[in-house]
Coordinates of C-alpha atoms in Angstrom, one line a residue:
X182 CA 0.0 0.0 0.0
X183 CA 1.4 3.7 -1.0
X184 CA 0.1 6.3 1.4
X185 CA 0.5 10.2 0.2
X186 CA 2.9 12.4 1.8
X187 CA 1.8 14.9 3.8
X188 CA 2.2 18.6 2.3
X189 CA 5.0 20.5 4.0
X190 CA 4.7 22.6 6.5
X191 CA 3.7 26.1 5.4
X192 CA 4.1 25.5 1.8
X193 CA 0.5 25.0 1.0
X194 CA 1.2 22.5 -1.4
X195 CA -1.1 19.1 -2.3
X196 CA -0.1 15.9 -3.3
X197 CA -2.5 14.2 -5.8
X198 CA -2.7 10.6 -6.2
X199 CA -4.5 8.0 -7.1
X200 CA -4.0 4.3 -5.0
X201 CA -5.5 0.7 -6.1
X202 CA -5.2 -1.3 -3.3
X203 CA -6.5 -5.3 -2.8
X204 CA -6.1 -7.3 0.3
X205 CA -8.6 -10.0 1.2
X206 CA -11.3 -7.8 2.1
X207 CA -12.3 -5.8 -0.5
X208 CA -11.2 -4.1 -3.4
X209 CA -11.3 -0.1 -3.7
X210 CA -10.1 2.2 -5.9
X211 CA -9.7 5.9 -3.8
X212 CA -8.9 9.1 -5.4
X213 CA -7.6 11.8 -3.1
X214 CA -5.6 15.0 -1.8
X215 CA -4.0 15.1 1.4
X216 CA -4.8 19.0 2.7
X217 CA -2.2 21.9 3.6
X218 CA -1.4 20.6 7.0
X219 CA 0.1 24.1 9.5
X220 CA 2.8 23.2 12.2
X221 CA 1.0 25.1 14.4
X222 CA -1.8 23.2 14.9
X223 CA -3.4 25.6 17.4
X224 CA -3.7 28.4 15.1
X225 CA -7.3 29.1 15.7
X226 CA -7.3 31.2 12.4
X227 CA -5.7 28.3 10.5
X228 CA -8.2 25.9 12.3
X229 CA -11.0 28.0 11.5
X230 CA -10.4 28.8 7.7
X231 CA -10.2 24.3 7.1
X232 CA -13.7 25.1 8.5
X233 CA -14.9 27.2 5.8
X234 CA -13.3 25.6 3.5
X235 CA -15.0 21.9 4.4
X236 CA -18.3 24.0 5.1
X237 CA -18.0 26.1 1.5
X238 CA -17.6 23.0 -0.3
X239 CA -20.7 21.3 1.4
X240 CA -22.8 24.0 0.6
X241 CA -21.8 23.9 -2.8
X242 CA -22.7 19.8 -3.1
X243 CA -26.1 20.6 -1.3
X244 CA -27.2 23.7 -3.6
X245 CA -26.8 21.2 -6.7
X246 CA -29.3 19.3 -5.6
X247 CA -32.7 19.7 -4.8
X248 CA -35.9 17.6 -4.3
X249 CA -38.3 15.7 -6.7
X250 CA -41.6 15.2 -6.3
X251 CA -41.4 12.2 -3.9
X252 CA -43.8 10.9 -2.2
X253 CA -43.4 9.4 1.3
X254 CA -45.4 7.5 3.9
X255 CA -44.2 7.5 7.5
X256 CA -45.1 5.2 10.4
X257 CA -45.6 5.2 13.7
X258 CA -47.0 7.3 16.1
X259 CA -46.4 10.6 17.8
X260 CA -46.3 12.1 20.9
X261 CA -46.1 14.7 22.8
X262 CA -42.2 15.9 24.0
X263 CA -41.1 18.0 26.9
X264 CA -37.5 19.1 27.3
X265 CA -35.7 19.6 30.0
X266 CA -31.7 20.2 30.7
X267 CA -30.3 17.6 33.1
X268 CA -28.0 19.2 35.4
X269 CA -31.6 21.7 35.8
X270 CA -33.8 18.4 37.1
X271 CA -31.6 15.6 37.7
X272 CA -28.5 17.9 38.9
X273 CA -30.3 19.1 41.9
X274 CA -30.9 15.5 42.8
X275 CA -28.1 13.7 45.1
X276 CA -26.4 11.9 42.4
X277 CA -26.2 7.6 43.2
X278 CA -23.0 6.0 44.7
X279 CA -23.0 3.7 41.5
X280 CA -24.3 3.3 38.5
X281 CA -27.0 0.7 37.0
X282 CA -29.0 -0.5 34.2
X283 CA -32.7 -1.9 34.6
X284 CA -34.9 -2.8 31.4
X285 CA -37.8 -1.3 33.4
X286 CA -37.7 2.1 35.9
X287 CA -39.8 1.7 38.8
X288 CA -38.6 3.9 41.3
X289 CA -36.6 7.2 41.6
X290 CA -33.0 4.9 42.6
X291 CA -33.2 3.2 39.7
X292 CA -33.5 6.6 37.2
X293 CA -31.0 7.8 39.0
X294 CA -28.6 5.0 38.5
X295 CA -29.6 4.4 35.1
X296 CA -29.4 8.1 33.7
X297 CA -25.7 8.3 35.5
X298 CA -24.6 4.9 33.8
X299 CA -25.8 6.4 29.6
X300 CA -24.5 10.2 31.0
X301 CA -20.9 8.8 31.5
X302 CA -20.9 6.5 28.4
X303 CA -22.4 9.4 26.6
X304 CA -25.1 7.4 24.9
X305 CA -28.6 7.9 24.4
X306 CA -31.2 5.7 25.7
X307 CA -34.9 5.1 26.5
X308 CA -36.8 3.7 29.0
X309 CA -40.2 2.6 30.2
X310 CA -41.6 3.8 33.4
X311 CA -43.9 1.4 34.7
X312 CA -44.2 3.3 38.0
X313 CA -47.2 6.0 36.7
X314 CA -47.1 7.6 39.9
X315 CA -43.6 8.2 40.0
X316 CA -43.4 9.5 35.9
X317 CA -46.0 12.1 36.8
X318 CA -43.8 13.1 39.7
X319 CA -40.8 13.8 37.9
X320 CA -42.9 15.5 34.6
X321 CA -45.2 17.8 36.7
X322 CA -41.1 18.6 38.3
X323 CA -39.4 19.3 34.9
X324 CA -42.6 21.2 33.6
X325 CA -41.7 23.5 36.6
X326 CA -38.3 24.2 35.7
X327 CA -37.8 27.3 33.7
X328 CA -37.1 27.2 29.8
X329 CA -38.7 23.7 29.7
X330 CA -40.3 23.6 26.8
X331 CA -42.5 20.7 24.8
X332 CA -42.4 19.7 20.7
X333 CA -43.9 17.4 18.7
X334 CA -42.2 14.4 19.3
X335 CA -41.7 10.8 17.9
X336 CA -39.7 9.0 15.4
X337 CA -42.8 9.3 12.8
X338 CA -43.7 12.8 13.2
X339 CA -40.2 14.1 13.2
X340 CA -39.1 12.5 10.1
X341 CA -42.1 13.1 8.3
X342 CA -42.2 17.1 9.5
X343 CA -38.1 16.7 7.9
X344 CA -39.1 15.2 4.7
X345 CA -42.2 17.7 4.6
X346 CA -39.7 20.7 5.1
X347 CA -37.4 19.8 2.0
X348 CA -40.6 19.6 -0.3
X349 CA -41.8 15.7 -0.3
X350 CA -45.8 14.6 0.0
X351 CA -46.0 13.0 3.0
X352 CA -48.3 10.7 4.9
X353 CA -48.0 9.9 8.5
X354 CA -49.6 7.2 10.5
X355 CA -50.8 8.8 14.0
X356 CA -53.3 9.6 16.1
X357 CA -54.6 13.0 15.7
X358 CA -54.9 14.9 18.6
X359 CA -55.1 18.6 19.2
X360 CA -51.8 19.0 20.2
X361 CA -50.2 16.7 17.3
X362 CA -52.7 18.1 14.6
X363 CA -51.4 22.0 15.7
X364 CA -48.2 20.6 15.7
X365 CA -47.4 18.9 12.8
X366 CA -46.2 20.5 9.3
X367 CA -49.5 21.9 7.5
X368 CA -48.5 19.7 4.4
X369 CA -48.4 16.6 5.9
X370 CA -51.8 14.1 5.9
X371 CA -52.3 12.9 8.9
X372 CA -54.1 9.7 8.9
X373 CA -54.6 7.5 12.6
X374 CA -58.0 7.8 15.0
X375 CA -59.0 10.8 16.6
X376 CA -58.6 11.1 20.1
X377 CA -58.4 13.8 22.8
X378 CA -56.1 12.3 25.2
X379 CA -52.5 14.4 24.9
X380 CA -51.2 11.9 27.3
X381 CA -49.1 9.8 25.5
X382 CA -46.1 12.4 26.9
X383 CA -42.4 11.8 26.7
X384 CA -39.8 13.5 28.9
X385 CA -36.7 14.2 26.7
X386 CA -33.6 14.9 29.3
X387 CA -30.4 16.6 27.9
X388 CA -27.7 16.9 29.3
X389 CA -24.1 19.1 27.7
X390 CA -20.9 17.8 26.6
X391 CA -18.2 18.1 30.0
X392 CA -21.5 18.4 31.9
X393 CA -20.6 16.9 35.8
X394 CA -23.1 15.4 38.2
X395 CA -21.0 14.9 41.4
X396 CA -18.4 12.5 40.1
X397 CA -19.9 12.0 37.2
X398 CA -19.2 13.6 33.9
X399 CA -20.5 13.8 30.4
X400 CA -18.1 13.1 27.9
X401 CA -20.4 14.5 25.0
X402 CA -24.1 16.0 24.5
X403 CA -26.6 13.6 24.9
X404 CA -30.1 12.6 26.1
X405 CA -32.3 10.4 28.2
X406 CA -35.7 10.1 27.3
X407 CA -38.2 8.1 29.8
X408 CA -41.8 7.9 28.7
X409 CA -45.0 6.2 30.5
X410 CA -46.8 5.7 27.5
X411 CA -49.3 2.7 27.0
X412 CA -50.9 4.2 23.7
X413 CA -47.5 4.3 21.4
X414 CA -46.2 1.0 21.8
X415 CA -48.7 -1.2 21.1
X416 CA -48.7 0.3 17.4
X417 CA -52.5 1.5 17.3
X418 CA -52.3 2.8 14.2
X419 CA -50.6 0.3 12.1
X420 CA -54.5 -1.3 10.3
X421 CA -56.0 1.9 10.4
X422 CA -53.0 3.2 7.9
X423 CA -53.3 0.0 5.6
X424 CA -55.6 1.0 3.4
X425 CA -54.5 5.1 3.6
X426 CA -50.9 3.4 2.6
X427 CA -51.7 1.3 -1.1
X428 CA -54.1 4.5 -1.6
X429 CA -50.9 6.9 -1.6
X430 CA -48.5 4.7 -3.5
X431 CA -45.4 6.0 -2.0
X432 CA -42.3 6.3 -3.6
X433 CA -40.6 5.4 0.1
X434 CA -42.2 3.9 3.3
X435 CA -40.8 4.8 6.0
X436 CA -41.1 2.3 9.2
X437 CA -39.8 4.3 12.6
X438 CA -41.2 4.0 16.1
X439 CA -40.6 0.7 17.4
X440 CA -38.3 1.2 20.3
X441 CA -42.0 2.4 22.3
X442 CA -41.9 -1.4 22.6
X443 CA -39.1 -1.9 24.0
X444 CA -39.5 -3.4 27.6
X445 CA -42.8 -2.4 27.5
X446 CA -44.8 -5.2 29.4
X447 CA -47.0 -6.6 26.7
X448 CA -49.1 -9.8 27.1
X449 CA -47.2 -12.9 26.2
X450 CA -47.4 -13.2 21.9
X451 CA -49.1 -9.7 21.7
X452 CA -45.2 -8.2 21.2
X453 CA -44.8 -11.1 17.8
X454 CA -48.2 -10.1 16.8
X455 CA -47.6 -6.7 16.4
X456 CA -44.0 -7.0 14.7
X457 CA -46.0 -9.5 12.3
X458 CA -48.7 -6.6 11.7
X459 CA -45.7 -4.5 10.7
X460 CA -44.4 -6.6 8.3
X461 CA -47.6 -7.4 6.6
X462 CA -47.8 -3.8 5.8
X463 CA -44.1 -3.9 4.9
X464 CA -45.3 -6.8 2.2
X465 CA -48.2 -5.3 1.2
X466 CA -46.4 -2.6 -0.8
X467 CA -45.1 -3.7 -4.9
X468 CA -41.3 -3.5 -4.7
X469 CA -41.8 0.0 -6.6
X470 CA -42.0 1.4 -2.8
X471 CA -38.6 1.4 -1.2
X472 CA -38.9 0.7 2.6
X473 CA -36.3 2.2 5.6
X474 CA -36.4 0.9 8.7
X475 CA -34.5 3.3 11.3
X476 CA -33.4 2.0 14.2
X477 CA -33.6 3.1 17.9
X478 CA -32.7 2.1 21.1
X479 CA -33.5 -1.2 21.5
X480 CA -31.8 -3.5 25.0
X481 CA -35.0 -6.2 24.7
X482 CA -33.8 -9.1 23.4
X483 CA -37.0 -10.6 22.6
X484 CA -37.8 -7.6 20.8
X485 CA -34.2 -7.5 18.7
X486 CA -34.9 -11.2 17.7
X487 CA -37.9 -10.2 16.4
X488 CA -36.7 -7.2 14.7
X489 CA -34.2 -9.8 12.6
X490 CA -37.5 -11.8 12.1
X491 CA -40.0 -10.1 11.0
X492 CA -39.0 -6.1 10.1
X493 CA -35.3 -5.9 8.8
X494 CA -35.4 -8.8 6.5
X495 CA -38.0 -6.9 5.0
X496 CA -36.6 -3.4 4.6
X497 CA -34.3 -2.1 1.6
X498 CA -32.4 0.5 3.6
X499 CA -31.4 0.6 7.5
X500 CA -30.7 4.0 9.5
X501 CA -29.1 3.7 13.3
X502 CA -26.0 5.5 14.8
X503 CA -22.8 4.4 16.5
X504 CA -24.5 2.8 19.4
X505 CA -27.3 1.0 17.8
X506 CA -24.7 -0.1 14.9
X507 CA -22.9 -2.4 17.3
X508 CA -26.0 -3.7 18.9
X509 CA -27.4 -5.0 15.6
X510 CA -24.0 -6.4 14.6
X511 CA -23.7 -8.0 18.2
X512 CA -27.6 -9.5 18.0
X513 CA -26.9 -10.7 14.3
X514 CA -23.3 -12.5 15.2
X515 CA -23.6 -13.4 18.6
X516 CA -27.1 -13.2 19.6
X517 CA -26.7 -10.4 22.5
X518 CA -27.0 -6.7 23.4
X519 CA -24.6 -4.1 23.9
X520 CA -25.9 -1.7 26.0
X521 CA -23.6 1.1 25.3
X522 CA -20.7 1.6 23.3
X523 CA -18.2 4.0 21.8
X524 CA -19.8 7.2 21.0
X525 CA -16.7 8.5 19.2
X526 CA -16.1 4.9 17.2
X527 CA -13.4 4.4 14.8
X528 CA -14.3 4.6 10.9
X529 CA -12.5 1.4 10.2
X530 CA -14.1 -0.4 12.8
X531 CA -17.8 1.0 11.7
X532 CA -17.4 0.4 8.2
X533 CA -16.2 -3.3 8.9
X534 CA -19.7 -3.9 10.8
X535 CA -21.7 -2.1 8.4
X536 CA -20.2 -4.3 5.8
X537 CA -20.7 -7.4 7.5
X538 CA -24.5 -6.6 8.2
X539 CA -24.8 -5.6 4.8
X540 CA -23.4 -8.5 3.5
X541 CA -25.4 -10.9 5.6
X542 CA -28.9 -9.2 4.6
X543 CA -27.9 -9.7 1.1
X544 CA -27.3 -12.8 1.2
X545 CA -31.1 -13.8 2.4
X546 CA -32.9 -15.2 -0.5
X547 CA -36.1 -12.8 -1.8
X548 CA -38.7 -15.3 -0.9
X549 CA -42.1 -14.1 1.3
X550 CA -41.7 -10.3 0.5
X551 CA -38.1 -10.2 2.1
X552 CA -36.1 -7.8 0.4
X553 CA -32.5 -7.6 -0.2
X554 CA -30.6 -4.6 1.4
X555 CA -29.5 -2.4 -0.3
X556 CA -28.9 0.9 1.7
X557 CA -27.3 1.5 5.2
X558 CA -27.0 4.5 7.2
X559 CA -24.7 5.4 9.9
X560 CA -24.7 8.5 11.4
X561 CA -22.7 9.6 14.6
X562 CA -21.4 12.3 15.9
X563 CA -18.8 12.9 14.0
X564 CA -19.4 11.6 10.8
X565 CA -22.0 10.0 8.4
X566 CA -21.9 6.9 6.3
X567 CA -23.6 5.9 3.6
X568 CA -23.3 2.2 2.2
X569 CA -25.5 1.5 -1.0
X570 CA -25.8 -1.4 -3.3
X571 CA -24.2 0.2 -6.9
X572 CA -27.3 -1.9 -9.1
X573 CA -30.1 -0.5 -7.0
X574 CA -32.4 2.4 -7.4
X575 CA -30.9 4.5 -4.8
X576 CA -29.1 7.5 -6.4
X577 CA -27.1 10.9 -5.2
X578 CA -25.2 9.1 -2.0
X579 CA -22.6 11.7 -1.7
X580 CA -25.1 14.5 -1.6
X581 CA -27.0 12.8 0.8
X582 CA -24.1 12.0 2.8
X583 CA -23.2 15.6 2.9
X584 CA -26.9 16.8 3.8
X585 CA -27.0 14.9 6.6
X586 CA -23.5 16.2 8.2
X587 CA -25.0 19.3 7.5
X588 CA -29.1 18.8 9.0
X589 CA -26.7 17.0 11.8
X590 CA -25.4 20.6 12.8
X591 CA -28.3 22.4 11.9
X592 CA -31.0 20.5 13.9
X593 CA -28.5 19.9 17.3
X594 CA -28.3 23.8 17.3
X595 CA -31.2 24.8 16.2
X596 CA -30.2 27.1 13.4
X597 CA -30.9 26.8 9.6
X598 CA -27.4 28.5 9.0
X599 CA -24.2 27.1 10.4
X600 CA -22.3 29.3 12.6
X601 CA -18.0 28.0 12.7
X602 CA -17.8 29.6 15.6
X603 CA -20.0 26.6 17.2
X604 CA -18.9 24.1 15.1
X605 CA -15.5 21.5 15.3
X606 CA -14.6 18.8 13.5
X607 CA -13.7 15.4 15.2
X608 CA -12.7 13.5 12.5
X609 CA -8.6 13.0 12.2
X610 CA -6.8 14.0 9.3
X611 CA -7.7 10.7 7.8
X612 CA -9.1 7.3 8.1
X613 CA -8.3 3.4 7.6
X614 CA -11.4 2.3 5.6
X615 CA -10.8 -1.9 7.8
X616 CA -9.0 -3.3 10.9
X617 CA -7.6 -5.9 8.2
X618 CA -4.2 -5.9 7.6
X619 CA -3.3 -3.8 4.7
X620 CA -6.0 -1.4 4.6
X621 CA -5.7 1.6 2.1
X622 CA -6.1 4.9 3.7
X623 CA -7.8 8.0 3.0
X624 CA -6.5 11.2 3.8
X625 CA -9.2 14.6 3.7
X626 CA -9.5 16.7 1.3
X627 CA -10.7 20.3 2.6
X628 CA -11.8 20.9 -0.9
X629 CA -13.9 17.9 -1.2
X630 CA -14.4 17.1 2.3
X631 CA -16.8 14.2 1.8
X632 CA -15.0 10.5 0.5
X633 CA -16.2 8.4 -1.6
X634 CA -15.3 5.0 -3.1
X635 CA -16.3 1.9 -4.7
X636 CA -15.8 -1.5 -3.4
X637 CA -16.5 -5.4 -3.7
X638 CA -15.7 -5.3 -7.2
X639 CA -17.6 -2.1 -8.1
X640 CA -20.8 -3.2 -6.4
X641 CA -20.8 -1.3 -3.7
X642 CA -20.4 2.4 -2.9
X643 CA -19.2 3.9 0.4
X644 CA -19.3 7.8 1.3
X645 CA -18.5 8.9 4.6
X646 CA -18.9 13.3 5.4
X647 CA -17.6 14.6 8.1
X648 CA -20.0 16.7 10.6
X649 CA -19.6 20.5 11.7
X650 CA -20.4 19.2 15.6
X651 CA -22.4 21.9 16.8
X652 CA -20.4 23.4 20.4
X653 CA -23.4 25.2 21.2
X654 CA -26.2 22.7 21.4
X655 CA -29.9 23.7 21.7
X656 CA -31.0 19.8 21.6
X657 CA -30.3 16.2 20.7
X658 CA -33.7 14.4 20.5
X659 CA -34.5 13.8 17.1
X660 CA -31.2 14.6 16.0
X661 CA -31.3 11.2 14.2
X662 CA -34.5 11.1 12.6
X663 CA -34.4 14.9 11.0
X664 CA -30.5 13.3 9.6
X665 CA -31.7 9.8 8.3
X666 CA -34.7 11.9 6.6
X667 CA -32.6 14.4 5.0
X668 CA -30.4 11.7 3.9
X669 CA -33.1 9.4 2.0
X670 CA -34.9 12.4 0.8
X671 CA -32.1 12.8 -1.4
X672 CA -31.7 9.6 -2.7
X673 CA -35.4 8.7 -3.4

């Protein structure tokens, strides 16, 4: 393997050039520069014109691109969000001597060991409060705190209200109650029972990056969402949208919500009957209609089998981030849950587990309405990837790639324009695209910022763009969905 040399220091020079490389992994051919590189690394005005130069050259990929007329169905549920910062409820709260995890929280020493164990490791998670009493306690205190503040909430709603924003048709499967109807993007049909309950609430707790709680500390922004909802996880509207679905042939069905049932104490076979319902409506579409799946947080292991059963055998494209990545590779290989994980992960080690899922869901035979995969998208913080399948219908992955990095920066500070005095980049000056020995590597460009490359003898096509972190972070919850949507609603 030939790697470039670096520019030298201060001479602003580039070194162009072109590698093959083969080992027994894949086959990729990478074209790329390796950027001016300043021995003063500190240089904040050095540091801060790479910025414009990666976020100029972003733009310019975005602006080339705009939106067809799509149309997109979206499934299922919503609810009703309130926010709250952390170290504002939880913070005033004597923090636990250790830390915990329970499937379930039924009383205040278990939230508290729980939240400290995901606010070390960073990670987001979700949980089910079976104790009604004691979610009412901690919601009527967090409505209390000042500049808590609620928003439409839900994996359905807040992809749907993305893909609404950047000019698709879109029809979402959810109950329509005042709150949700007022709510919701004006464009969007709504199509679920009516009901005047706003109870199915979910308490979305955020806490900062370097953020301490006694001896514990934050090591990036994050959130903890705990919900007591009986209405959302059961699925209620999945037969009501059947018919509403075939009637709006949709260029894309989008299948989102799923971690409500996570833990959530369900009957015995009522949590299989409702994945089943899913994926007859998954089967009930012509293979003209693509079908994403995104991922959650998911620690059930009943539910995760299931998942492999009956939904992601069943879906062209898959959305998760660096936590849920691993989990799915974990459940797949070795049949168990990771219940955190690095939220700063290495690129080679992603793409290696992104290619092994991929190449597993492939290999499935199209029998029963199971489909093939042909999409997969990671995004983390620092980076997104998108893996597609060359001979498919999914187009544009570079631009999507880069609109995602930047809705990622966009939606976690709540700005439509991107201010580089909040922003950093925490990708490296390049990356190893496999743990394998002999890997190529790929060095950034600050011109062309976002890599991509073709692999498994030309069938398949890998570009990773790095993210503008925001620094200055108005909120994480649905930071995921708004970045999966704005990814697909490119590549439709």
């Amino acid at each position: 393997v030939v790697y470039p040399g670096w520019a030298s220091c201060g001479t602003g020079t580039a070194v162009m050039d072109t590698l093959t490389f083969f080992n027994n992994v894949l086959s990729v051919t990478v074209i790329f520069a390796a950027f001016w590189y300043s021995c003063n690394d500190g240089d904040s005005l050095l540091l801060r014109e790479r910025l414009q130069d990666v976020l100029q050259a972003m733009l310019e990929v975005e602006q080339q691109h705009s939106v067809g007329e799509v149309r997109i169905a979206v499934g299922y549920g919503a609810c009703k969000d309130i926010f709250v910062q952390g170290s504002d409820l939880m913070g005033v709260m004597t923090p636990p001597q250790r830390t915990a995890h329970f499937n379930r929280i039924d009383s205040m020493k278990q939230l508290k060991e729980m939240y400290a164990l995901f606010y070390t490791a960073g990670s987001a998670a979700e949980r089910y409060v079976g104790n009604k009493t004691l979610f009412n306690e901690i919601l009527a205190a967090a409505e209390a705190v000042p500049g808590s503040y609620s928003a439409l909430g839900g994996n359905a709603p807040v992809m749907a209200s993305r893909f609404a924003l950047e000019g698709a048709k879109v029809l979402l499967a959810a109950k329509r109650s005042s709150y949700i109807m007022n709510k919701v993007h004006p464009s969007i049909i709504v199509r679920g029972d009516e009901t005047e309950s706003d109870e199915d609430i979910h308490l979305i707790i955020e806490y900062k990056a370097g953020e301490s709680w006694g001896t514990y500390q934050a090591p990036r922004a994050n959130r903890f969402i705990i919900h007591s909802d009986d209405n959302n996880p059961v699925l209620s509207t999945v037969e009501d949208f059947g018919g509403q679905l075939e009637a709006f042939k949709p260029n894309l069905f989008v299948v989102g919500g799923l971690q409500m049932m996570d833990n959530f104490p369900f009957p015995p076979g009522v949590q299989e009957e409702r994945l089943q319902a899913v994926r007859d409506q998954m089967t009930s579409l012509s293979t003209s209609s693509r079908i994403h799946f995104e991922m959650a947080s998911f620690t059930d292991t009943d539910l995760l089998t299931g998942l492999i059963q009956h939904v992601i055998p069943y879906a062209d494209s898959l959305g998760m981030n660096e936590q849920e990545l691993p989990n799915l590779y974990n459940m797949m290989k070795y049949g168990n849950v990771s219940l955190v994980s690095d939220f700063n992960p290495r690129v080679a080690v992603v793409l290696d587990q992104m290619r092994e899922i991929f190449q597993q869901l492939r290999a499935a035979p199209e029998e029963g309405g199971r489909r093939r995969l042909t999409r997969l998208h990671l995004h983390t913080l620092a980076y997104q990837v998108i893996m597609v399948w060359k001979d498919s219908a999914w187009t544009n992955t570079l631009a999507a790639a880069t609109k995602a990095a930047l809705t990622a920066n966009r939606h976690v500070c709540g700005k439509p324009e991107i201010n580089l005095d909040n922003a950093r980049m925490l990708m490296d000056e390049g990356f190893t695209l496999s743990k394998a020995n002999g890997a190529g590597r790929v060095i950034f460009n600050t011109q062309q910022p976002v890599s991509c490359w073709i692999e498994d003898d030309g069938k398949v096509e890998v570009c990773i763009a790095p993210v503008l972190v925001c620094t200055s972070v108005r909120h994480t919850a649905g930071g995921g969905d708004n970045i999966s949507a704005a990814g697909l609603v490119l590549q439709v």
